[in-house]
PDB file of C-alpha atoms and ligand atoms in Angstrom:
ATOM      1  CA  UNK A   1       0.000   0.000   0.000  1.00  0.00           C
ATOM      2  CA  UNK A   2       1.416   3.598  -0.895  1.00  0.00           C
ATOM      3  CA  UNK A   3       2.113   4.980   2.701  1.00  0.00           C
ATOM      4  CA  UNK A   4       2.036   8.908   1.095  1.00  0.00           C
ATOM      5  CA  UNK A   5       4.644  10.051   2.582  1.00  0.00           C
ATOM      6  CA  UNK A   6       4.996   8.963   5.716  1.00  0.00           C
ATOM      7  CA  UNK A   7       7.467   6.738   7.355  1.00  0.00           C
ATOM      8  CA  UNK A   8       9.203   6.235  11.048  1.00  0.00           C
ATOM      9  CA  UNK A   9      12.447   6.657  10.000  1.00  0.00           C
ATOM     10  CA  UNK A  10      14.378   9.560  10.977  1.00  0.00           C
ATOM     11  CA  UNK A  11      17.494  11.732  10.473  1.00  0.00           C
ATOM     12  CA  UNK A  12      18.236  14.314  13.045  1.00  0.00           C
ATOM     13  CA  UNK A  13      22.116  15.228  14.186  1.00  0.00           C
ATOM     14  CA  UNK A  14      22.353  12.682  16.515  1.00  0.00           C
ATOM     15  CA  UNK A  15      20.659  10.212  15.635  1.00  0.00           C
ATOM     16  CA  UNK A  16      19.505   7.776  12.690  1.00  0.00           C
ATOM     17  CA  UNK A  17      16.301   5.607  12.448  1.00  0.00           C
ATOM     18  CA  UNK A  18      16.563   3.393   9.119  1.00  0.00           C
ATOM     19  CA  UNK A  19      13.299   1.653   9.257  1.00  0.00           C
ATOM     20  CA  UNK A  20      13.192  -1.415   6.472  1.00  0.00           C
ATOM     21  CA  UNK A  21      10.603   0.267   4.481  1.00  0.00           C
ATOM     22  CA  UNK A  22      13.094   3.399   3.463  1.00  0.00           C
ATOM     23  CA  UNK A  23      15.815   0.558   2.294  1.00  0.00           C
ATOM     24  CA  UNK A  24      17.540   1.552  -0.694  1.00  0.00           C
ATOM     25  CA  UNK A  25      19.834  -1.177  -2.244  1.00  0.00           C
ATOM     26  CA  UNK A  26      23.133  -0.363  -3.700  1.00  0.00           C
ATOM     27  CA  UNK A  27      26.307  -2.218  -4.304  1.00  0.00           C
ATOM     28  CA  UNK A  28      30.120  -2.143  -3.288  1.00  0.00           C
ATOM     29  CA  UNK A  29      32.614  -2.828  -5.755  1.00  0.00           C
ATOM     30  CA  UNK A  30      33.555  -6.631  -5.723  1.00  0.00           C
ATOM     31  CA  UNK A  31      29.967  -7.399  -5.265  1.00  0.00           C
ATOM     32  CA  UNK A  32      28.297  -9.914  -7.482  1.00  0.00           C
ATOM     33  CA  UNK A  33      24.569 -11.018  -6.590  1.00  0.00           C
ATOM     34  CA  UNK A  34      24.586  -9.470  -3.283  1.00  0.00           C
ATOM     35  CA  UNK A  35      23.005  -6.454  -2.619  1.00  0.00           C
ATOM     36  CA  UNK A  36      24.046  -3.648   0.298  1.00  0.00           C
ATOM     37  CA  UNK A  37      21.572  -1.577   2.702  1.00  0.00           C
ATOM     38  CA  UNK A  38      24.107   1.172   4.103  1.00  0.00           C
ATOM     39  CA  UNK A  39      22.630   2.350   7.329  1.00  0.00           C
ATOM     40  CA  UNK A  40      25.619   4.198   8.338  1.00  0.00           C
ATOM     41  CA  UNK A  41      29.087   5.621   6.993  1.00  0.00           C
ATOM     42  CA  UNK A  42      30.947   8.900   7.787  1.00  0.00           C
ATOM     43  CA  UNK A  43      28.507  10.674   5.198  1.00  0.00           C
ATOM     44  CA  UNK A  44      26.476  10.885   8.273  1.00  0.00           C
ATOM     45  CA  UNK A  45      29.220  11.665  10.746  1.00  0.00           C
ATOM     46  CA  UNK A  46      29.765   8.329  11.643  1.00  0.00           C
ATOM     47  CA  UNK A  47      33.560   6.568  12.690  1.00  0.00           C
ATOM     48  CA  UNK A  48      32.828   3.734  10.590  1.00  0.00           C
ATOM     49  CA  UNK A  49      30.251   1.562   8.544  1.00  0.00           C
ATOM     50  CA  UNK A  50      27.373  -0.258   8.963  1.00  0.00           C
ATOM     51  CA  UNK A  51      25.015  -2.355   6.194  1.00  0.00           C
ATOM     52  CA  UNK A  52      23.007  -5.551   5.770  1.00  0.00           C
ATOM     53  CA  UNK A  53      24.760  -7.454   2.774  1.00  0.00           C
ATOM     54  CA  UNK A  54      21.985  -9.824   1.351  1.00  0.00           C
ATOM     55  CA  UNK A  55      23.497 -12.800  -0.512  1.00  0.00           C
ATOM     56  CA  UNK A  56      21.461 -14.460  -3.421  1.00  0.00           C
ATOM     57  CA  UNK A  57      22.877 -17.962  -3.804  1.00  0.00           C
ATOM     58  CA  UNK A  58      26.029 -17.779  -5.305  1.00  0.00           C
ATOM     59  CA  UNK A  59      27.012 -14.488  -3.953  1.00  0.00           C
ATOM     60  CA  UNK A  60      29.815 -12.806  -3.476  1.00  0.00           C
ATOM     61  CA  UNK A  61      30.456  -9.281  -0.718  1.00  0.00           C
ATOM     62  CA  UNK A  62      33.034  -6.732  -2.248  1.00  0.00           C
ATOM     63  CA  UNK A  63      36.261  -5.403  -0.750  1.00  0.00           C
ATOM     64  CA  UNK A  64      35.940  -4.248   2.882  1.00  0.00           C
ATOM     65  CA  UNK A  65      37.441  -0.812   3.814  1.00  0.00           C
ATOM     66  CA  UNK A  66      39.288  -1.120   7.271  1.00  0.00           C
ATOM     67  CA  UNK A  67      38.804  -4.208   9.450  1.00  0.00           C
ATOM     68  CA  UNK A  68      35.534  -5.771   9.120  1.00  0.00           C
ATOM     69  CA  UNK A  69      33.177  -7.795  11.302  1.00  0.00           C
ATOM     70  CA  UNK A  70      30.097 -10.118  10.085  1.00  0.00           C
ATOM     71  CA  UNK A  71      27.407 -11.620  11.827  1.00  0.00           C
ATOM     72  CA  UNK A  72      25.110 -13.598   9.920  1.00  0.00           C
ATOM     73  CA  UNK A  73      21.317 -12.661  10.493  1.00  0.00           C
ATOM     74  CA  UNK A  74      20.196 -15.656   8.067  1.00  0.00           C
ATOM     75  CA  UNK A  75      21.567 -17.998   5.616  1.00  0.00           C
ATOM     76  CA  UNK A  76      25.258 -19.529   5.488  1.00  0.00           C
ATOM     77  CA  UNK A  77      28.238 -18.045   4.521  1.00  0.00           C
ATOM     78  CA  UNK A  78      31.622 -19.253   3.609  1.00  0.00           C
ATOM     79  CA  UNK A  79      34.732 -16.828   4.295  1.00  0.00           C
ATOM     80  CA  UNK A  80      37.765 -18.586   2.850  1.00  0.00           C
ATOM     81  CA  UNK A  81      40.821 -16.533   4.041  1.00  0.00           C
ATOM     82  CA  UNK A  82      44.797 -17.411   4.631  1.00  0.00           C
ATOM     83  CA  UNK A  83      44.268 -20.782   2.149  1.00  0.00           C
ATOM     84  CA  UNK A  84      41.772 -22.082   4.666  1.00  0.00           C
ATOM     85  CA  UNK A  85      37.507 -21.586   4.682  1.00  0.00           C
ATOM     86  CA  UNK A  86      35.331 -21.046   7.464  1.00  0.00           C
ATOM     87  CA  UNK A  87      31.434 -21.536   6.964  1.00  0.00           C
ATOM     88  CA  UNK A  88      29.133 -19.216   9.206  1.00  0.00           C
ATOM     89  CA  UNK A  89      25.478 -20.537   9.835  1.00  0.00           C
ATOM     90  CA  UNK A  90      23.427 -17.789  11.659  1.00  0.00           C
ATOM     91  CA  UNK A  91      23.994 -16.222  14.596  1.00  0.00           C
ATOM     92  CA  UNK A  92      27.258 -16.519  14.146  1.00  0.00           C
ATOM     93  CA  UNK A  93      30.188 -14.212  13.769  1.00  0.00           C
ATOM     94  CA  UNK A  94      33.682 -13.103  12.084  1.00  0.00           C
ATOM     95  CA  UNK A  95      36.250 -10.567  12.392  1.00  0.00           C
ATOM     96  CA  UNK A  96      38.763 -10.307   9.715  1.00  0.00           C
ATOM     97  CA  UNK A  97      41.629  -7.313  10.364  1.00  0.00           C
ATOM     98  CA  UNK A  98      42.604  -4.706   8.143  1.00  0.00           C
ATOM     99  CA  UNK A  99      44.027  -5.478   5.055  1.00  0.00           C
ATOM    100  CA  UNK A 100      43.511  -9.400   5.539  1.00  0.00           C
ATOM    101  CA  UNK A 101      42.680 -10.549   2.084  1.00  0.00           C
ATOM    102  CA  UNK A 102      39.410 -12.385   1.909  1.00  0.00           C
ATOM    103  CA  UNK A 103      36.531 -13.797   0.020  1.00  0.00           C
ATOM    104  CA  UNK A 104      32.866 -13.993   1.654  1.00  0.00           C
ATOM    105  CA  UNK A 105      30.446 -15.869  -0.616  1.00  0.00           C
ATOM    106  CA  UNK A 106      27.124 -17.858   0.038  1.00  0.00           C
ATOM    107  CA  UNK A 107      26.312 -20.876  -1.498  1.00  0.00           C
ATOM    108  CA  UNK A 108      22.250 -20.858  -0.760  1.00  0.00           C
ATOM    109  CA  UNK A 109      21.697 -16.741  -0.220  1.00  0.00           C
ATOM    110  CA  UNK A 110      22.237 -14.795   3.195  1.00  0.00           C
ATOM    111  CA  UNK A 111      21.690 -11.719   5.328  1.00  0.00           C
ATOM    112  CA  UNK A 112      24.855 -10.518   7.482  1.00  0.00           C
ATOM    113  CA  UNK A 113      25.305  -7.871   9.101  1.00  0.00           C
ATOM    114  CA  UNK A 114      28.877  -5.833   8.394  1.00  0.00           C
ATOM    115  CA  UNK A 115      30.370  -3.130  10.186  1.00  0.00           C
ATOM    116  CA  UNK A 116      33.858  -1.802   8.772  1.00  0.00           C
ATOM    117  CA  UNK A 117      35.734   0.782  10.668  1.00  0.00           C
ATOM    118  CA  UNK A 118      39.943   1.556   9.897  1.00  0.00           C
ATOM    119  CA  UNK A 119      41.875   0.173  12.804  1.00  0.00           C
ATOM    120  CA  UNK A 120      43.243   2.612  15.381  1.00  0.00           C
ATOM    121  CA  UNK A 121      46.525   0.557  17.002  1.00  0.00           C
ATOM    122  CA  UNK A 122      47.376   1.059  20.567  1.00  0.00           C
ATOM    123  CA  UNK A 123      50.181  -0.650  22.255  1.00  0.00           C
ATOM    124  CA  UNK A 124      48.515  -4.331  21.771  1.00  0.00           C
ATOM    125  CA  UNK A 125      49.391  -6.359  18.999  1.00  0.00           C
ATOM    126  CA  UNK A 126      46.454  -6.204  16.302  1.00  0.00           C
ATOM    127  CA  UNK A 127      44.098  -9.060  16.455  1.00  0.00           C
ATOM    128  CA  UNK A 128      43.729 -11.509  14.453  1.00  0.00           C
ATOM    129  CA  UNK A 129      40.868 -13.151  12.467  1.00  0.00           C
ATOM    130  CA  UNK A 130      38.459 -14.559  14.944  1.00  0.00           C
ATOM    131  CA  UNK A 131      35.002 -16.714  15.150  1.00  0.00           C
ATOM    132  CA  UNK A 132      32.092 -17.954  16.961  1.00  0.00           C
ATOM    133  CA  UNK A 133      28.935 -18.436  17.447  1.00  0.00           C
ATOM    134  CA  UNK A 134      26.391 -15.705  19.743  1.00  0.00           C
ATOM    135  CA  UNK A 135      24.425 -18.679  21.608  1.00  0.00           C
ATOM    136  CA  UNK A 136      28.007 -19.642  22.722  1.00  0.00           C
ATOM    137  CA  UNK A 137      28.835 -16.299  24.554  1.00  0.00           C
ATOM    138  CA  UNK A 138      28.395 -16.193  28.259  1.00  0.00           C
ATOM    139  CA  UNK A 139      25.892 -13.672  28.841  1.00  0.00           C
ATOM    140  CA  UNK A 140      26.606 -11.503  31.487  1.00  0.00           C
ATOM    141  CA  UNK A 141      24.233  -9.433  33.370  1.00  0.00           C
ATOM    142  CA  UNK A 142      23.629  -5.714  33.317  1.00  0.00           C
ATOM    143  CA  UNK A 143      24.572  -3.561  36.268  1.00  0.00           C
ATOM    144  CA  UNK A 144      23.429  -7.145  37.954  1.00  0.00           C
ATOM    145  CA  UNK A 145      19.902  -7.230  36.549  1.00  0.00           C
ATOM    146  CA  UNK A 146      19.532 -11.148  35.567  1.00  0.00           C
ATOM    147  CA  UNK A 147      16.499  -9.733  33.075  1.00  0.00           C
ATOM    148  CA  UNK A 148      19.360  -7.728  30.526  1.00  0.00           C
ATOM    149  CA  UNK A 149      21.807  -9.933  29.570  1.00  0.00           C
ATOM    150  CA  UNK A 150      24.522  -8.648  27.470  1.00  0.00           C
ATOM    151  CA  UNK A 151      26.965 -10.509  25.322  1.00  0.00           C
ATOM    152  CA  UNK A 152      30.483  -9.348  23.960  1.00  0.00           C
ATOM    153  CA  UNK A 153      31.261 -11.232  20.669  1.00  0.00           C
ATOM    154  CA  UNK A 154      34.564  -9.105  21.314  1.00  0.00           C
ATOM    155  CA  UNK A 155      37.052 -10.032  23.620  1.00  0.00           C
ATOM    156  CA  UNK A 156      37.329  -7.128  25.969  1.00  0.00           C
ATOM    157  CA  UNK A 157      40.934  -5.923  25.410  1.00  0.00           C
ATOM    158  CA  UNK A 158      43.456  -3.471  24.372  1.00  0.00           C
ATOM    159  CA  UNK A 159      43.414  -5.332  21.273  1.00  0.00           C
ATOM    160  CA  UNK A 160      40.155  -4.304  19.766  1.00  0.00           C
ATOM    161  CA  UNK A 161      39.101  -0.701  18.862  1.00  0.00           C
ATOM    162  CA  UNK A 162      35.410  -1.416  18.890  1.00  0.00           C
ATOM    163  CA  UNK A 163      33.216  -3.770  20.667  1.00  0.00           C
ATOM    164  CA  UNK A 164      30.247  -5.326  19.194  1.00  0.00           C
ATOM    165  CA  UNK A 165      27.393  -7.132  21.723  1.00  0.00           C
ATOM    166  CA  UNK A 166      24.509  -8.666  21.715  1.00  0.00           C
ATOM    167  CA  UNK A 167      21.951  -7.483  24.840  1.00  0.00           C
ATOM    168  CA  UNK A 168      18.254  -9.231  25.335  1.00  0.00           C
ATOM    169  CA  UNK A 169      15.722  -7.303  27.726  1.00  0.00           C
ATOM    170  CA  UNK A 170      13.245  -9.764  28.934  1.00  0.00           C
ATOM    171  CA  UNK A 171       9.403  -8.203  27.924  1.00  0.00           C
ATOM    172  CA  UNK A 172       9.071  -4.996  30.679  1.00  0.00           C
ATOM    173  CA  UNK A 173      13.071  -4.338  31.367  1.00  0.00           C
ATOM    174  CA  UNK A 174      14.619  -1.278  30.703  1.00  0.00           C
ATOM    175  CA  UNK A 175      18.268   0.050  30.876  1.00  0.00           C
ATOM    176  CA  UNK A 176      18.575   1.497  34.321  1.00  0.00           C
ATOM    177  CA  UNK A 177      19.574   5.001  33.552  1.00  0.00           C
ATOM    178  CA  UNK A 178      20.076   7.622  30.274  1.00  0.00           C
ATOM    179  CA  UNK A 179      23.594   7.223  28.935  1.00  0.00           C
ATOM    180  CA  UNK A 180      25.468   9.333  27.773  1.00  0.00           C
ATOM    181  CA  UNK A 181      28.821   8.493  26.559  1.00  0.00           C
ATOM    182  CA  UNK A 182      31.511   9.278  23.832  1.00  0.00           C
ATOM    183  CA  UNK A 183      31.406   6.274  22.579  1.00  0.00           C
ATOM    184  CA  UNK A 184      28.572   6.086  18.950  1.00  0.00           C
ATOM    185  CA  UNK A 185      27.021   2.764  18.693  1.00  0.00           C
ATOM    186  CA  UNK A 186      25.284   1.253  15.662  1.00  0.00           C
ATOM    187  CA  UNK A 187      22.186  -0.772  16.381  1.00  0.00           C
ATOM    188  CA  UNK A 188      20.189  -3.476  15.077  1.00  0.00           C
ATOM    189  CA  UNK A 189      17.302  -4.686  16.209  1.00  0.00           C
ATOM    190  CA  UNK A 190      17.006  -8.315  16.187  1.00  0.00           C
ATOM    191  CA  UNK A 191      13.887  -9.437  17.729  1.00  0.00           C
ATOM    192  CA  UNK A 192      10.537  -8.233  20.057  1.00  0.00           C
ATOM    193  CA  UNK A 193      10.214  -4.289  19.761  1.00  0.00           C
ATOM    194  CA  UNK A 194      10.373  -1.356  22.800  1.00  0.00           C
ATOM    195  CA  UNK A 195      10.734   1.943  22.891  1.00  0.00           C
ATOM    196  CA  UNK A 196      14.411   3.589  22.002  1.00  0.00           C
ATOM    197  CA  UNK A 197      15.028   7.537  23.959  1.00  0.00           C
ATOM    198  CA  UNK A 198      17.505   9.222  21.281  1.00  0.00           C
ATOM    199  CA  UNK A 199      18.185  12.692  22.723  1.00  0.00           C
ATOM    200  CA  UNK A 200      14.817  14.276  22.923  1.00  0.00           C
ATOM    201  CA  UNK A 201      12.424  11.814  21.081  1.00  0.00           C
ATOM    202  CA  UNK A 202      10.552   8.516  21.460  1.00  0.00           C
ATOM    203  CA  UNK A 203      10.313   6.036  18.890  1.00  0.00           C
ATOM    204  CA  UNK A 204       8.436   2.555  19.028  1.00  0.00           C
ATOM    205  CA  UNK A 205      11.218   0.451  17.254  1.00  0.00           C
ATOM    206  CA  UNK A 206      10.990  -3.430  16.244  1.00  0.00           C
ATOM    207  CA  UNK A 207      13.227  -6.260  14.965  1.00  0.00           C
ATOM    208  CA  UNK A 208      14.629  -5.125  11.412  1.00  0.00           C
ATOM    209  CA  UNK A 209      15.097  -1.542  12.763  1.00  0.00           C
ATOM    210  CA  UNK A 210      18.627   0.091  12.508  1.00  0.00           C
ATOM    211  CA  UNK A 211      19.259   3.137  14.782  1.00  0.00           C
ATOM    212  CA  UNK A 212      22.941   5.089  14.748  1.00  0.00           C
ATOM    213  CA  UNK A 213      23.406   7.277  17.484  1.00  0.00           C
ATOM    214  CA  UNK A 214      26.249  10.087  17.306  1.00  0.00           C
ATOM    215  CA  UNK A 215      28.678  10.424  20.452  1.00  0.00           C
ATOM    216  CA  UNK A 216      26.795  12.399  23.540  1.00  0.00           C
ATOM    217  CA  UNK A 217      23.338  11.427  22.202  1.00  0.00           C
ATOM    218  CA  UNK A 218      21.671  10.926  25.443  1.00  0.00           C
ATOM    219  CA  UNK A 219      19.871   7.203  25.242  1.00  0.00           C
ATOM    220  CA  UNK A 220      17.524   5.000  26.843  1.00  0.00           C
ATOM    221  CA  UNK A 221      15.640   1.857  25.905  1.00  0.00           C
ATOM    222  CA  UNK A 222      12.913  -0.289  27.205  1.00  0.00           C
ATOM    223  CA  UNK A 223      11.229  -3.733  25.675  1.00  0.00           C
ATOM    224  CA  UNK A 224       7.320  -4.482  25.024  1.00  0.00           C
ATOM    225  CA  UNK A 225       5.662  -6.577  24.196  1.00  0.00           C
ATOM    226  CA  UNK A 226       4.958  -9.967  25.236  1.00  0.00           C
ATOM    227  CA  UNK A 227       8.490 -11.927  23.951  1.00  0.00           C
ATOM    228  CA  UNK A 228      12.364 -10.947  24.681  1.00  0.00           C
ATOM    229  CA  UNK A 229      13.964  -7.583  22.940  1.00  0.00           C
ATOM    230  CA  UNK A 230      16.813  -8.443  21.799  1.00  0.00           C
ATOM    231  CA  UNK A 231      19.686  -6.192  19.543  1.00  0.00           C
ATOM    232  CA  UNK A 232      23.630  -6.411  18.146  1.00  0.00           C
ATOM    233  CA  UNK A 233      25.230  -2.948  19.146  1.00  0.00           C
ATOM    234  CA  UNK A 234      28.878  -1.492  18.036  1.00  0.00           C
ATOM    235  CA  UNK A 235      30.416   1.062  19.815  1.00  0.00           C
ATOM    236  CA  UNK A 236      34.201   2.424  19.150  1.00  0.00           C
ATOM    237  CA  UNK A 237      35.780   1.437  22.539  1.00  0.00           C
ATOM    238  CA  UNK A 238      39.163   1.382  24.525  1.00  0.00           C
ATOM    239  CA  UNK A 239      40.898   3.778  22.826  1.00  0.00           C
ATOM    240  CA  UNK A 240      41.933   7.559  24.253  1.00  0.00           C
ATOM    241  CA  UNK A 241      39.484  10.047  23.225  1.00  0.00           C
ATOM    242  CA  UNK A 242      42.262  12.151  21.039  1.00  0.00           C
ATOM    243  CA  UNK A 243      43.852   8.779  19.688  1.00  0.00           C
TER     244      UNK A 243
HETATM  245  O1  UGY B 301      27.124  -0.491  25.757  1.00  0.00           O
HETATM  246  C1  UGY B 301      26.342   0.436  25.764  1.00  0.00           C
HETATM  247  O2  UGY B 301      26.713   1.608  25.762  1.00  0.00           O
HETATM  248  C2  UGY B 301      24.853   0.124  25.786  1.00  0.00           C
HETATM  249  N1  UGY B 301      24.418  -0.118  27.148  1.00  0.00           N
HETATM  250  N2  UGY B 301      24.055   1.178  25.186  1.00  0.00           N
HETATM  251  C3  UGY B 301      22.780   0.987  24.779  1.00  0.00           C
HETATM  252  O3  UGY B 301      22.224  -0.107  24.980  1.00  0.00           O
HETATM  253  N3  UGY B 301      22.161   2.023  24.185  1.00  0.00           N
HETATM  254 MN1   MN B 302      25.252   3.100  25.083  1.00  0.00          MN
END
């Protein structure tokens, strides 16, 4: 049906809501049969890159810029790199470092996730190319309420520049307090719905829902609905803020 005009996605400065009937497909070069959403890239002000790559079978993902992280929201996906192949079913994740020369294809068609940011060193040696699988993540709880668990697909260290997790509300929970940090995050949402704070504005969001929010953007969410809210967030992390 022609919705005339009106959508719920938004743009303000600090903050994006890319709602899955706005999607425009494009492609990166490298691509064949896969198609990109770009939700977020420094066009908007953003430290690094965000979009949903959707494989058709026998597809192929372009180039990345900077390292690059995947987590497959459906579908498998093969990633052969260093002469050996690893094959991602859903809900699973990899992070390949800058400049690690890759191919990610899909045999059957696939939606993953990719976020791409250039690699800020610190003292650590770089990481290297790492797996796994969400489910397998020990969830830890938030500020110790058992109802948000969060889960870092990351290992917490020195190493990384960003940190990607997964957190699940059960139906009624709500982050404690309004942050506001320096850190930007990139959001999906991946199931049940709630209501996201960004600065000074309410929005009802739902699973398929992207939401970028810039650094300082005061935030706040909280899940309804009858079933578990659950989304993957980035933020840039462990690095000094003039690095
Ligand atoms: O890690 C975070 O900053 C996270 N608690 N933020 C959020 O959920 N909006
Ligand atoms: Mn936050």
């Amino acid at each position: 049906m022609h919705k005339l005009g009106h959508t719920r996605s938004v743009r303000k400065s600090s903050h994006l809501l890319h709602t899955p009937d706005t999607f425009i497909r494009t492609q990166i070069p490298g691509s064949e049969k896969t198609a990109v959403v770009v939700h977020v890239s420094p066009a908007l002000g953003a430290g690094f890159t965000q979009y949903t790559a959707e494989f058709e079978p026998g597809g192929t993902l372009g180039d990345a810029v900077g390292q690059r992280f995947l987590y497959v929201l459906d579908g498998e996906i093969d990633v052969a790199l260093d002469g050996s192949q690893k094959h991602l079913l859903k809900d699973s994740f990899a992070y390949i470092p800058e400049g690690a020369k890759h191919l990610c294809t899909s045999s059957n068609g696939a939606r993953v996730e990719v976020l791409e940011k250039r690699y800020t060193a610190s003292r650590e040696k770089a990481p290297a190319v790492l797996t796994g699988r969400e489910p397998d993540i020990p969830a830890q709880p938030l500020m110790d309420n058992p109802d948000l668990l969060v889960r870092a697909l990351l290992p917490d260290t020195f190493a990384f520049d960003f940190a990607v997790n997964t957190m699940t509300y059960q139906p009624g929970v709500a982050l404690s307090m309004v942050e506001i940090h320096v850190m930007e995050h990139g959001l999906l949402m991946l199931e049940g719905s709630g209501i996201y704070k960004l600065d000074e504005d309410w929005y009802p969001v739902t699973a398929g829902d992207f939401i970028w929010m810039a650094p300082y953007c005061p935030q706040w969410f909280g899940a309804i609905g009858k079933a578990p809210a659950k989304y993957l967030i980035y933020k840039d992390w462990n690095r000094h803020p003039l690095a």
